[in-house]
Tab-separated table of C-alpha atoms and ligand atoms in Angstrom:
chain	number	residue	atom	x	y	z
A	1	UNK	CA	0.000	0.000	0.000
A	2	UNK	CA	1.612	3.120	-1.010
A	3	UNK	CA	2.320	5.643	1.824
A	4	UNK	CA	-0.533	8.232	2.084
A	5	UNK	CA	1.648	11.746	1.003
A	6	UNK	CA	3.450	13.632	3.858
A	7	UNK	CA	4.354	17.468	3.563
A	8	UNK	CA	7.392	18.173	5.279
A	9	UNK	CA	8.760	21.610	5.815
A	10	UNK	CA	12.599	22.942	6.084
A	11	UNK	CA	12.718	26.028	8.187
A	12	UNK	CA	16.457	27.279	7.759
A	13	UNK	CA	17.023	31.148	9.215
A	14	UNK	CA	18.946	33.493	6.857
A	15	UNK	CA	22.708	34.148	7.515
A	16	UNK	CA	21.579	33.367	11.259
A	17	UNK	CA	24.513	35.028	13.436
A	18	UNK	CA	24.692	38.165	11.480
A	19	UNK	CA	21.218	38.243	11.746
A	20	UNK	CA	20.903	38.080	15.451
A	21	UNK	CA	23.708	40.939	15.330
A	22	UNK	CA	21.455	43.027	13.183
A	23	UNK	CA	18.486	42.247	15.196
A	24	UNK	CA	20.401	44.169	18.411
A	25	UNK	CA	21.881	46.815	16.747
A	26	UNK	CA	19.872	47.636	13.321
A	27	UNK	CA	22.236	50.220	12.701
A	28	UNK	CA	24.548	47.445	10.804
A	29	UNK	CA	21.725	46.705	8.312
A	30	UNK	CA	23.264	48.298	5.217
A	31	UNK	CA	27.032	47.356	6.157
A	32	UNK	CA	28.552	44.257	5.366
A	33	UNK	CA	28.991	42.249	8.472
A	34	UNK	CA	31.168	39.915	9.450
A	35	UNK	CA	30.986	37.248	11.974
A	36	UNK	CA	34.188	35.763	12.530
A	37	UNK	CA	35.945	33.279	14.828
A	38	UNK	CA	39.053	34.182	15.893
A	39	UNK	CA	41.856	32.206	17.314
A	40	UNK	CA	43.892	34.497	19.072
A	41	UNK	CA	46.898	34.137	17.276
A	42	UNK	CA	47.352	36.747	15.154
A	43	UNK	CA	44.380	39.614	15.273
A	44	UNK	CA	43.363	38.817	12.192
A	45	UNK	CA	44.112	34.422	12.613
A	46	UNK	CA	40.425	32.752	11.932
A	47	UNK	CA	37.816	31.974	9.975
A	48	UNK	CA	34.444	33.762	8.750
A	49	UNK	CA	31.247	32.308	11.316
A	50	UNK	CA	28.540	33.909	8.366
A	51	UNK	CA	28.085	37.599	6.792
A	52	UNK	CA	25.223	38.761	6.006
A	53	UNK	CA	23.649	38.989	2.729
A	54	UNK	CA	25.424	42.812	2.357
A	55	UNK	CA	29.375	41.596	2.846
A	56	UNK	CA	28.132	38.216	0.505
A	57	UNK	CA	28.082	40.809	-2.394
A	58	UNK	CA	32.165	41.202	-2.113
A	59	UNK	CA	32.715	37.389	-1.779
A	60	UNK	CA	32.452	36.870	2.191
A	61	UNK	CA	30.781	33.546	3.385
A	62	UNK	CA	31.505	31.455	5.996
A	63	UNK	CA	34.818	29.400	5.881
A	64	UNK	CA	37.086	31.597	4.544
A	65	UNK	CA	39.929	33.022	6.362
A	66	UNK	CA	38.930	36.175	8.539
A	67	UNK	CA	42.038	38.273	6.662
A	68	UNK	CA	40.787	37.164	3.212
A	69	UNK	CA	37.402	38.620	4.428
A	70	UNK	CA	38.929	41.736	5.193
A	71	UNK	CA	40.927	41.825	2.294
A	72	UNK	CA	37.653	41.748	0.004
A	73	UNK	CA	36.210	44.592	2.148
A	74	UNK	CA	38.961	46.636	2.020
A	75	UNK	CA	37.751	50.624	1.791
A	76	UNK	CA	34.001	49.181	2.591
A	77	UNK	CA	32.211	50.314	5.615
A	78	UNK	CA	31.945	47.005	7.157
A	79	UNK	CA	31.880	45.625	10.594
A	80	UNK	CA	33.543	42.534	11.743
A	81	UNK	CA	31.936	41.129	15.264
A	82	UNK	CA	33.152	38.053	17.227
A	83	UNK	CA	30.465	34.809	17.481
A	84	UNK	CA	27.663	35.489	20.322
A	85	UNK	CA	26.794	31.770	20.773
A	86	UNK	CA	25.128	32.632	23.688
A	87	UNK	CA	23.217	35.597	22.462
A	88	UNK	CA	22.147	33.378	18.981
A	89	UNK	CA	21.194	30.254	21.228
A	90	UNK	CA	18.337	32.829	23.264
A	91	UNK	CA	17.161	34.110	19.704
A	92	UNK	CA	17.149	30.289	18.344
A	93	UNK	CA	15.111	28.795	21.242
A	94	UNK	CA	12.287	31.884	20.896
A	95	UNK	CA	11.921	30.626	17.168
A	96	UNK	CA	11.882	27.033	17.654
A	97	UNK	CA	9.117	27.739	20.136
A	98	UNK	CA	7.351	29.151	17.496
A	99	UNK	CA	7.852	26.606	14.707
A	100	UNK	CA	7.028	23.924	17.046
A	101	UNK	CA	3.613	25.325	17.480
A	102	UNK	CA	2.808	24.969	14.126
A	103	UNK	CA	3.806	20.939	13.504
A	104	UNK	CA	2.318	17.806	13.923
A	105	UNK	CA	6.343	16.892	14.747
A	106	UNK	CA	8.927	19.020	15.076
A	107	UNK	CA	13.295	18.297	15.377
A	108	UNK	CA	15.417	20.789	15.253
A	109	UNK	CA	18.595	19.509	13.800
A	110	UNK	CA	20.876	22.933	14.116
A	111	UNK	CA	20.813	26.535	15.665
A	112	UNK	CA	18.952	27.744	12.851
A	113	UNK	CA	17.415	24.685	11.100
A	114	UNK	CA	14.187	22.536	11.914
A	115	UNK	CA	12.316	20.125	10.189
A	116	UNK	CA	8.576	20.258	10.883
A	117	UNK	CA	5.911	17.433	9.695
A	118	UNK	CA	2.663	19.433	9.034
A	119	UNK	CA	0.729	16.662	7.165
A	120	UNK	CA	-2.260	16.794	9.248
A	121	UNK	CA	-2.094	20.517	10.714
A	122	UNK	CA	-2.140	21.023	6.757
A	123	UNK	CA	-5.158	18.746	6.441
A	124	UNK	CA	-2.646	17.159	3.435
A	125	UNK	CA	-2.792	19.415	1.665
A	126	UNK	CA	0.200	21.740	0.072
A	127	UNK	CA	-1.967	25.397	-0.289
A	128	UNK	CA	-2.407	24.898	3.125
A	129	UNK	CA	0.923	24.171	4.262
A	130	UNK	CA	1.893	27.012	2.023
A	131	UNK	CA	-0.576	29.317	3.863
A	132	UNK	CA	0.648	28.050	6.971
A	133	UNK	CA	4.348	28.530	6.366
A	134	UNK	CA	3.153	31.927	5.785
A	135	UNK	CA	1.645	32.818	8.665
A	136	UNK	CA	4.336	31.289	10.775
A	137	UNK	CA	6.951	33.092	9.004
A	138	UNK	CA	4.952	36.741	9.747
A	139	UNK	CA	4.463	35.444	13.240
A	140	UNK	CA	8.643	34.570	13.735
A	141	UNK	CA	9.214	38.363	11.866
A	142	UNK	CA	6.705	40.270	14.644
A	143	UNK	CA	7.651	38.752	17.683
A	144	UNK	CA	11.600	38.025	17.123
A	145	UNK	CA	12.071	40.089	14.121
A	146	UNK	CA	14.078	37.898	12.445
A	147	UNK	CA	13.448	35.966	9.054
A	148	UNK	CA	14.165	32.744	7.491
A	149	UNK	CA	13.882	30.466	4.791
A	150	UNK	CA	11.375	27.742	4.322
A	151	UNK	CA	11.063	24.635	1.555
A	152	UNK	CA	8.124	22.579	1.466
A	153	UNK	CA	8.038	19.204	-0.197
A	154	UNK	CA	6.877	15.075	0.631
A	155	UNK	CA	9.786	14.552	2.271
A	156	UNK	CA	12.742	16.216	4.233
A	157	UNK	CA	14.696	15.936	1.276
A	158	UNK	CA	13.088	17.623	-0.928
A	159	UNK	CA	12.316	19.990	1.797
A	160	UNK	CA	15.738	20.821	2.478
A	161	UNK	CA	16.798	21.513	-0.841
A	162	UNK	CA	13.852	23.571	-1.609
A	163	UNK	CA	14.554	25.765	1.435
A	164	UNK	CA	17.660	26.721	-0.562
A	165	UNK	CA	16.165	27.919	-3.890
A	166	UNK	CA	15.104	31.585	-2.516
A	167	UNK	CA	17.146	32.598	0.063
A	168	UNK	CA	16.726	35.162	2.189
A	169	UNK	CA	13.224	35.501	3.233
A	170	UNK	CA	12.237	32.963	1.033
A	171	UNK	CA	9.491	30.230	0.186
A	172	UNK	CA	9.471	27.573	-2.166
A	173	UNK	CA	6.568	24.650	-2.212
A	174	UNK	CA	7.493	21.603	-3.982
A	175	UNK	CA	4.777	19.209	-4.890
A	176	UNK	CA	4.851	15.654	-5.161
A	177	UNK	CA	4.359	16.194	-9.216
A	178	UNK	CA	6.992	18.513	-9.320
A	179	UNK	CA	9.906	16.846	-7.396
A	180	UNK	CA	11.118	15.339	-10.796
A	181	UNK	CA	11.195	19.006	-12.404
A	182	UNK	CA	12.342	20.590	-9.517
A	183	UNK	CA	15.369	18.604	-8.568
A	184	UNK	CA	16.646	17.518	-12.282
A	185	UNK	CA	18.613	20.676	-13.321
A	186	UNK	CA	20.189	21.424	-9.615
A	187	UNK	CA	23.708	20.797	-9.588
A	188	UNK	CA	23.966	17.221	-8.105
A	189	UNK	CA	26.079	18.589	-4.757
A	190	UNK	CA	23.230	20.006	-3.655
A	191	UNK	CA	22.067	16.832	-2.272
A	192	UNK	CA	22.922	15.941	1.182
A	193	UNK	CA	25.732	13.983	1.166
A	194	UNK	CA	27.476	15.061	-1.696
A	195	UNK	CA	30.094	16.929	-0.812
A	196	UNK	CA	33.558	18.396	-3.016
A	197	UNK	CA	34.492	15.165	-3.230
A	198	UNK	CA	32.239	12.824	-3.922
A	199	UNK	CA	30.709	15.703	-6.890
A	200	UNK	CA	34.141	16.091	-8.356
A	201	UNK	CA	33.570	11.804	-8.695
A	202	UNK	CA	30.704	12.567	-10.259
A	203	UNK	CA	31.222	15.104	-12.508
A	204	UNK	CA	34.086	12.914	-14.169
A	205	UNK	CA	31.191	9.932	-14.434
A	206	UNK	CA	29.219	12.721	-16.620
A	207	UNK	CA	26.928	13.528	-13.489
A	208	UNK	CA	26.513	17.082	-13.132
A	209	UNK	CA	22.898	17.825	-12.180
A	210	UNK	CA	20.609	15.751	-10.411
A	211	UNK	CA	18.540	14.593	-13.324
A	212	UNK	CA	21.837	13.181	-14.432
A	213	UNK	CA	22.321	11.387	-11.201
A	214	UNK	CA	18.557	9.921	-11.336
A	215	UNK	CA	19.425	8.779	-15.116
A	216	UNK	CA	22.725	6.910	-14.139
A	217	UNK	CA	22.250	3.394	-13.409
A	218	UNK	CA	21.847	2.335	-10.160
A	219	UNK	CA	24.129	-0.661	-10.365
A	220	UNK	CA	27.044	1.865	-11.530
A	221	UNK	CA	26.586	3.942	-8.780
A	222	UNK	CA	27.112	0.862	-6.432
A	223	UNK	CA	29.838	-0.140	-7.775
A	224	UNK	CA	31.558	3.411	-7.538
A	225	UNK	CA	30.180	4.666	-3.791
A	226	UNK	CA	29.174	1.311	-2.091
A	227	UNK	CA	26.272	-0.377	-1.535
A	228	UNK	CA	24.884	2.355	0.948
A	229	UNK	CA	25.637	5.222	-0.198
A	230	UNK	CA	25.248	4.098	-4.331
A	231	UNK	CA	21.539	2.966	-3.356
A	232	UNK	CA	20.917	6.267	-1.188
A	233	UNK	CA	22.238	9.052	-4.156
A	234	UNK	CA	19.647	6.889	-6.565
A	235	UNK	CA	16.849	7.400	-4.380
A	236	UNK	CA	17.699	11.047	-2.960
A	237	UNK	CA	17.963	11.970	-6.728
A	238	UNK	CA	14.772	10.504	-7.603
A	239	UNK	CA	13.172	12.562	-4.535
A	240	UNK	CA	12.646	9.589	-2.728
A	241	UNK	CA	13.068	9.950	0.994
A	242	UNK	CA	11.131	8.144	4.328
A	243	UNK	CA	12.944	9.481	7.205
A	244	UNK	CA	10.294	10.675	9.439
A	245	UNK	CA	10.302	14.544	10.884
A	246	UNK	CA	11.507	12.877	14.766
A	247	UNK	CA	10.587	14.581	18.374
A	248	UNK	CA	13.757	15.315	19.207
A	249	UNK	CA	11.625	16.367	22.809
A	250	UNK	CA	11.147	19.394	24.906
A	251	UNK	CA	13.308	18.510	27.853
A	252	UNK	CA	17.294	19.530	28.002
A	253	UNK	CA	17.638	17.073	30.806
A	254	UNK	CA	15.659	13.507	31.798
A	255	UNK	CA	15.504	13.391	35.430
A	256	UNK	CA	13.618	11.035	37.706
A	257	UNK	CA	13.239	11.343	41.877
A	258	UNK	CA	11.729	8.911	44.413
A	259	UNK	CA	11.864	8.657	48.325
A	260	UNK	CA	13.928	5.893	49.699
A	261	UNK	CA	12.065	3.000	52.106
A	262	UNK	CA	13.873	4.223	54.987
A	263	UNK	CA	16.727	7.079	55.340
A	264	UNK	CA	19.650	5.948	54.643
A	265	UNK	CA	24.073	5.983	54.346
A	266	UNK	CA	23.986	2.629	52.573
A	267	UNK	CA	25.229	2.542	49.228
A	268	UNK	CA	23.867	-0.883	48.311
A	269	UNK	CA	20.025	0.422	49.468
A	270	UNK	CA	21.060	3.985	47.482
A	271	UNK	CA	21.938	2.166	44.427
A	272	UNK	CA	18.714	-0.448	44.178
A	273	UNK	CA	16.915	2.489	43.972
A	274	UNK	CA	18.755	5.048	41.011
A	275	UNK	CA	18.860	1.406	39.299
A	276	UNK	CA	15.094	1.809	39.132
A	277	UNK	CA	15.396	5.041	38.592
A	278	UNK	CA	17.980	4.627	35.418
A	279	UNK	CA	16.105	1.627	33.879
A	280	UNK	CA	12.803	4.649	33.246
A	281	UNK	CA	15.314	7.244	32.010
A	282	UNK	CA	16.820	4.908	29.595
A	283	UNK	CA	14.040	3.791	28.174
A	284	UNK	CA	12.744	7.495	27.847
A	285	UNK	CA	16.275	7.863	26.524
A	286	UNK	CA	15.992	5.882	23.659
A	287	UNK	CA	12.350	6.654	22.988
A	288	UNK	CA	13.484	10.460	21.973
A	289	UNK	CA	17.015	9.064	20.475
A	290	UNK	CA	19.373	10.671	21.872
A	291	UNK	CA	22.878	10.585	23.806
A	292	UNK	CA	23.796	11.925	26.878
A	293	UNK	CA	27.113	13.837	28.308
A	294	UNK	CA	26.099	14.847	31.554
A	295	UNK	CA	25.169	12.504	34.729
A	296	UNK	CA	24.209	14.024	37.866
A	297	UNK	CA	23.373	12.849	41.392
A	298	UNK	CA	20.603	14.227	43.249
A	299	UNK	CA	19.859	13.839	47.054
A	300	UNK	CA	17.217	15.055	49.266
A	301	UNK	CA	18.968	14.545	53.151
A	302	UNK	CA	16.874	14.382	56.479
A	303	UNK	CA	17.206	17.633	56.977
A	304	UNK	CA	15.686	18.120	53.808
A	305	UNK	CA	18.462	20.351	51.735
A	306	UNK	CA	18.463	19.654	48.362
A	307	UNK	CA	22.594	18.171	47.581
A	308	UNK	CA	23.348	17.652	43.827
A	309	UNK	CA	26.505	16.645	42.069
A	310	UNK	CA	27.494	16.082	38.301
A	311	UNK	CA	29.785	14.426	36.262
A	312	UNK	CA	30.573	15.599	32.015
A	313	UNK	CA	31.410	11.963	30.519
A	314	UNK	CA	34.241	11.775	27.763
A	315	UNK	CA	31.860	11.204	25.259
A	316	UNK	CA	28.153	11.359	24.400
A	317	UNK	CA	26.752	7.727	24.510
A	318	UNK	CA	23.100	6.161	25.446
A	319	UNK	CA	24.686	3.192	27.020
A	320	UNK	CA	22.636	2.016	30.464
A	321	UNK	CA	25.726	0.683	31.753
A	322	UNK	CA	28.151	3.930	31.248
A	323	UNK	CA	24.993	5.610	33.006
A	324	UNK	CA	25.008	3.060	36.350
A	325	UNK	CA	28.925	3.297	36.457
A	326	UNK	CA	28.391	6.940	36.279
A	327	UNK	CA	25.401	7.410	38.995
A	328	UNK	CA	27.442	4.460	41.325
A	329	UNK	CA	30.816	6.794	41.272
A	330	UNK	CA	28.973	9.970	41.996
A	331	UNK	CA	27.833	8.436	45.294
A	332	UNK	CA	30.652	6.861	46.468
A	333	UNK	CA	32.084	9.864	46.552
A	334	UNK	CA	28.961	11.850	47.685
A	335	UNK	CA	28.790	9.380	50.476
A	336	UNK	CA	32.354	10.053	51.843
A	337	UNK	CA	31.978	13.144	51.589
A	338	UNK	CA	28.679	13.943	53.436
A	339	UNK	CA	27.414	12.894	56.871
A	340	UNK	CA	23.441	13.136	57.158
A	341	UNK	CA	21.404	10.535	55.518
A	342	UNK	CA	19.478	10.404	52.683
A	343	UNK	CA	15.949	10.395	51.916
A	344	UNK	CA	14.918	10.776	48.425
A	345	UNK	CA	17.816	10.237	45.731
A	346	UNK	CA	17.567	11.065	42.210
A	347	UNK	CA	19.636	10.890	38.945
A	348	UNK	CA	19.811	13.263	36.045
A	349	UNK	CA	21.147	12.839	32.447
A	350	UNK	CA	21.712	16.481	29.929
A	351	UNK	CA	23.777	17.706	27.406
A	352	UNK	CA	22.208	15.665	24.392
A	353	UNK	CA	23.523	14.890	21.507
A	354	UNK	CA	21.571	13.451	18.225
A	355	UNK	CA	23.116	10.847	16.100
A	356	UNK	CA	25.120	13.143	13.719
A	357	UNK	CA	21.859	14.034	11.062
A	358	UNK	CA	23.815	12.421	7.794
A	359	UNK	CA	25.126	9.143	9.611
A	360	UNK	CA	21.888	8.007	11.570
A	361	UNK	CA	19.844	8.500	7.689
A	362	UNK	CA	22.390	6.422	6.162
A	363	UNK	CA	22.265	3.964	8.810
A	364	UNK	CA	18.747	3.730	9.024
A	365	UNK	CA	18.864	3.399	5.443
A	366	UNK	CA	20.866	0.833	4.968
A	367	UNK	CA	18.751	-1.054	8.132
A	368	UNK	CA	15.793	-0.907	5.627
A	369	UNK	CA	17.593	-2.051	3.094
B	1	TTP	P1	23.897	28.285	7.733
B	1	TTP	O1	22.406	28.114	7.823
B	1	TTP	O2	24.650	27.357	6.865
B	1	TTP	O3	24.237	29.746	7.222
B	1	TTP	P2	23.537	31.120	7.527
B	1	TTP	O4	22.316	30.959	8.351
B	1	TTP	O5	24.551	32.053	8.080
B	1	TTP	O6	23.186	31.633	6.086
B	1	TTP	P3	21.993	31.184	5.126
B	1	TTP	O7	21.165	32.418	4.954
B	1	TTP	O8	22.655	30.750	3.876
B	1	TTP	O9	21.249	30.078	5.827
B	1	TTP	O10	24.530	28.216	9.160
B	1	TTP	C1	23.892	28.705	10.326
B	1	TTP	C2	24.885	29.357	11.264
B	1	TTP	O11	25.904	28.431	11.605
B	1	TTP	C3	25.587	30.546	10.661
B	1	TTP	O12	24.872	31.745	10.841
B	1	TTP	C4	26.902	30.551	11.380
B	1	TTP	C5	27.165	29.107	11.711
B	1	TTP	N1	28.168	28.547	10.765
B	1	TTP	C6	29.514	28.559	11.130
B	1	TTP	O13	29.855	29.006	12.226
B	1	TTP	N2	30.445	28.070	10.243
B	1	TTP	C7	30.100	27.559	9.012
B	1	TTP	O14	30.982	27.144	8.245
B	1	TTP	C8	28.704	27.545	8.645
B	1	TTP	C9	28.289	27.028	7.291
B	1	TTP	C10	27.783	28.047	9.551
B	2	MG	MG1	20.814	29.509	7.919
C-alpha cells in the first residue's frame, strides 16, 4: 500500500549570526557584516562564522579566512563582530518555540534549522501548508524580528533543498508532481551527502545535475560509492526519501526522583533504587534518540536540603551501563563526603547529543535495506 503523502517543511534562518547581530543593533543593516571566529593568534588568525547577505556581495561567506574577508572589504564600511553563541542560542530557542507550534512533529537539527511534519495541521494538503508557512513566518518576523527560509516538499529531502532555492526571506513549495522538475537541473552537490568530493567523482562519471544522477544506473553507482551510499544518491535523486520529521523532545535534561524506604548511608540500598530510577530514564532515553554527556546525582537529606553533584562523561553515549557506572561513582564519593542521611535520591542525564543528522539517515537506510 503506497504511503498516504506527507508534507514536510525545512525552516532554515537566513545568515543566522549576522542576523541576530542586526536584530540588536539595526544600525549594521546596510554594512557588510562579518561574523568571525578568531583564534587568538594573530588579530586577524580565523575563519568567517557567516556575513550577512550585504558583505556576501564582495565574496564573504563562511569558511574563509577572517584576513581574506577583510581583504575583500577593504575601503568598505563594514563591521567585523566576534560569534555570540550565547546571544544566537536565546534568539534560536524563541523561534523554535514558534515553529514547534505549528507541527504535527517538530526536530530541530541545528541553531537555525528545523524540520517540521505538518501533514495533518495542513489537512494534506500543500496550499495549506503554504498558507501556513506563511503565517508562521509573519508570526517569527513580529515577535523576534528575524526571518528565514522555508522549503516545502513530501519529504525532508526535498524539503531541504527547496529551502535553498530563494534565500533570504524565502518560500518555495514543492509538490509531489513537481519533485522530478524541480530537482533535475540542480547541480547534483546540492544533495545531502554530496560533498567536493564525492561531486568532483561525479562530474568525471558525466553527473553534473541531479537529473543526471537519477538517469545513471543504479548498479554503476554501487559499484563506484558502495552499496549504501550508491543505493541512497539513486533514491535522494529521484526525490525519494522516508525518514520521518523525529521529536527530538522538549526537555534539556531527563531526570527522575523517588523517596527511599527508609533514610539511609547505605550505598547498596542507594543504588537499588537510582537502578530503578535509570532503567525509566533509559528507556525514555531511547524513545526520543538521543545521547547523553552529563550525569548528575541528586539527594534530598533528612534535613531536607536539596545536595546535587554532576559528572561531564568523555563522550556522548546512550549506554545504560556507562549511566550506572556513572550514577554508582557519583555516590561513592557523595557518600564520603557527606554525613546526614538520605531520603529521596535522584539521577539526572543532559547535554544531548543526536546521532550526527547524515550518519543516523544512512544507517537507518541501509537497516531498511
Ligand atoms: P547556515 O544556515 O549554513 O548559514 P547562515 O544561516 O549564516 O546563512 P543562510 O542564509 O545561507 O542560511 O549556518 C547557520 C549558522 O551556523 C551561521 O549563521 C553561522 C554558523 N556557521 C559557522 O559558524 N560556520 C560555518 O561554516 C557555517 C556554514 C555556519
Ligand atoms: Mg541559515
Amino acid at each position: 500500500m503506497p504511503l498516504p503523502t506527507r508534507i514536510v517543511m525545512l525552516a532554515d534562518l537566513d545568515y543566522f549570526f549576522a542576523q541576530c547581530e542586526e536584530l540588536r543593533n539595526p544600525a549594521l543593516k546596510d554594512k557588510p557584516v562579518v561574523i568571525g571566529v578568531y583564534s587568538g593568534r594573530t588579530e586577524d588568525s580565523g575563519a568567517v562564522s557567516t556575513a550577512n547577505y550585504v558583505a556576501r556581495k564582495y565574496g564573504v561567506k563562511s569558511g574563509i579566512p577572517l584576513y581574506l574577508a577583510k581583504r575583500r572589504l577593504q575601503n568598505v564600511d563594514a563591521v567585523f563582530l566576534p560569534v555570540d553563541y550565547e546571544y544566537y542560542e536565546q534568539i534560536s530557542s524563541k523561534i523554535m518555540q514558534i515553529l514547534k507550534g505549528y507541527a504535527d512533529a517538530f526536530e530541530q537539527v541545528s541553531i537555525d534549522e528545523a524540520y517540521l511534519d505538518v501533514t495533518q495541521k495542513a489537512h494534506g494538503s500543500f496550499e495549506e501548508a503554504k498558507r501556513l508557512a506563511e503565517q508562521m513566518k509573519a508570526d517569527a518576523k513580529r515577535q523576534v524580528g528575524v526571518t528565514f527560509s522555508v522549503g516545502v516538499g513530501p519529504n525532508k529531502l526535498v524539503a531541504k533543498i527547496a529551502s535553498n532555492a530563494e534565500k533570504p526571506d524565502g518560500l518555495t513549495v514543492v509538490r509531489p508532481e513537481a519533485v522530478t522538475a524541480f530537482l533535475s537541473p540542480l547541480a547534483v552537490d546540492r544533495v545531502l551527502g554530496v560533498g567536493k568530493k564525492i561531486s568532483k567523482k561525479m562530474n568525471a562519471l558525466g553527473i553534473k545535475t541531479i537529473g543526471d544522477l537519477a538517469r545513471y544506473d543504479v548498479q554503476k553507482l554501487v559499484e563506484v560509492f558502495g552499496k549504501t551510499s550508491g543505493v541512497y544518491f539513486h533514491n535522494a535523486a529521484k526525490g525519494v526519501d522516508n525518514e520521518p520529521v523525529q521529536e527530538t523532545g522538549e526537555a534539556e535534561s531527563i531526570s527522575r526522583i523517588s523517596t527511599l524506604k527508609e533514610n539511609t548511608r547505605d550505598l547498596a540500598v542507594v543504588l537499588e533504587k537510582t537502578d530503578q530510577l535509570i532503567e525509566d530514564i533509559h528507556k525514555d532515553l531511547v524513545q526520543r534518540n538521543v545521547s547523553f554527556k552529563q550525569v548528575g546525582i541528586i539527594a534530598i537529606m533528612t534535613d531536607l536540603s536539596v545536595r546535587s553533584q554532576s559528572k561531564t562523561l568523555e563522550t556522548a553515549t546512550n549506554d545504560v551501563e556507562a549511566l550506572r557506572q556513572a550514577v554508582r561513582e557519583l555516590f561513592e564519593k557523595f557518600l564520603g563526603e557527606s554525613e546526614l542521611e538520605i531520603r529521596r535520591v535522584g539521577v539526572k542525564i543532559s547535554h544531548f547529543a543526536k546521532e550526527e543528522a547524515e550518519q543516523k539517515r544512512l544507517t537507518s537506510f541501509f537497516q531498511s535495506t
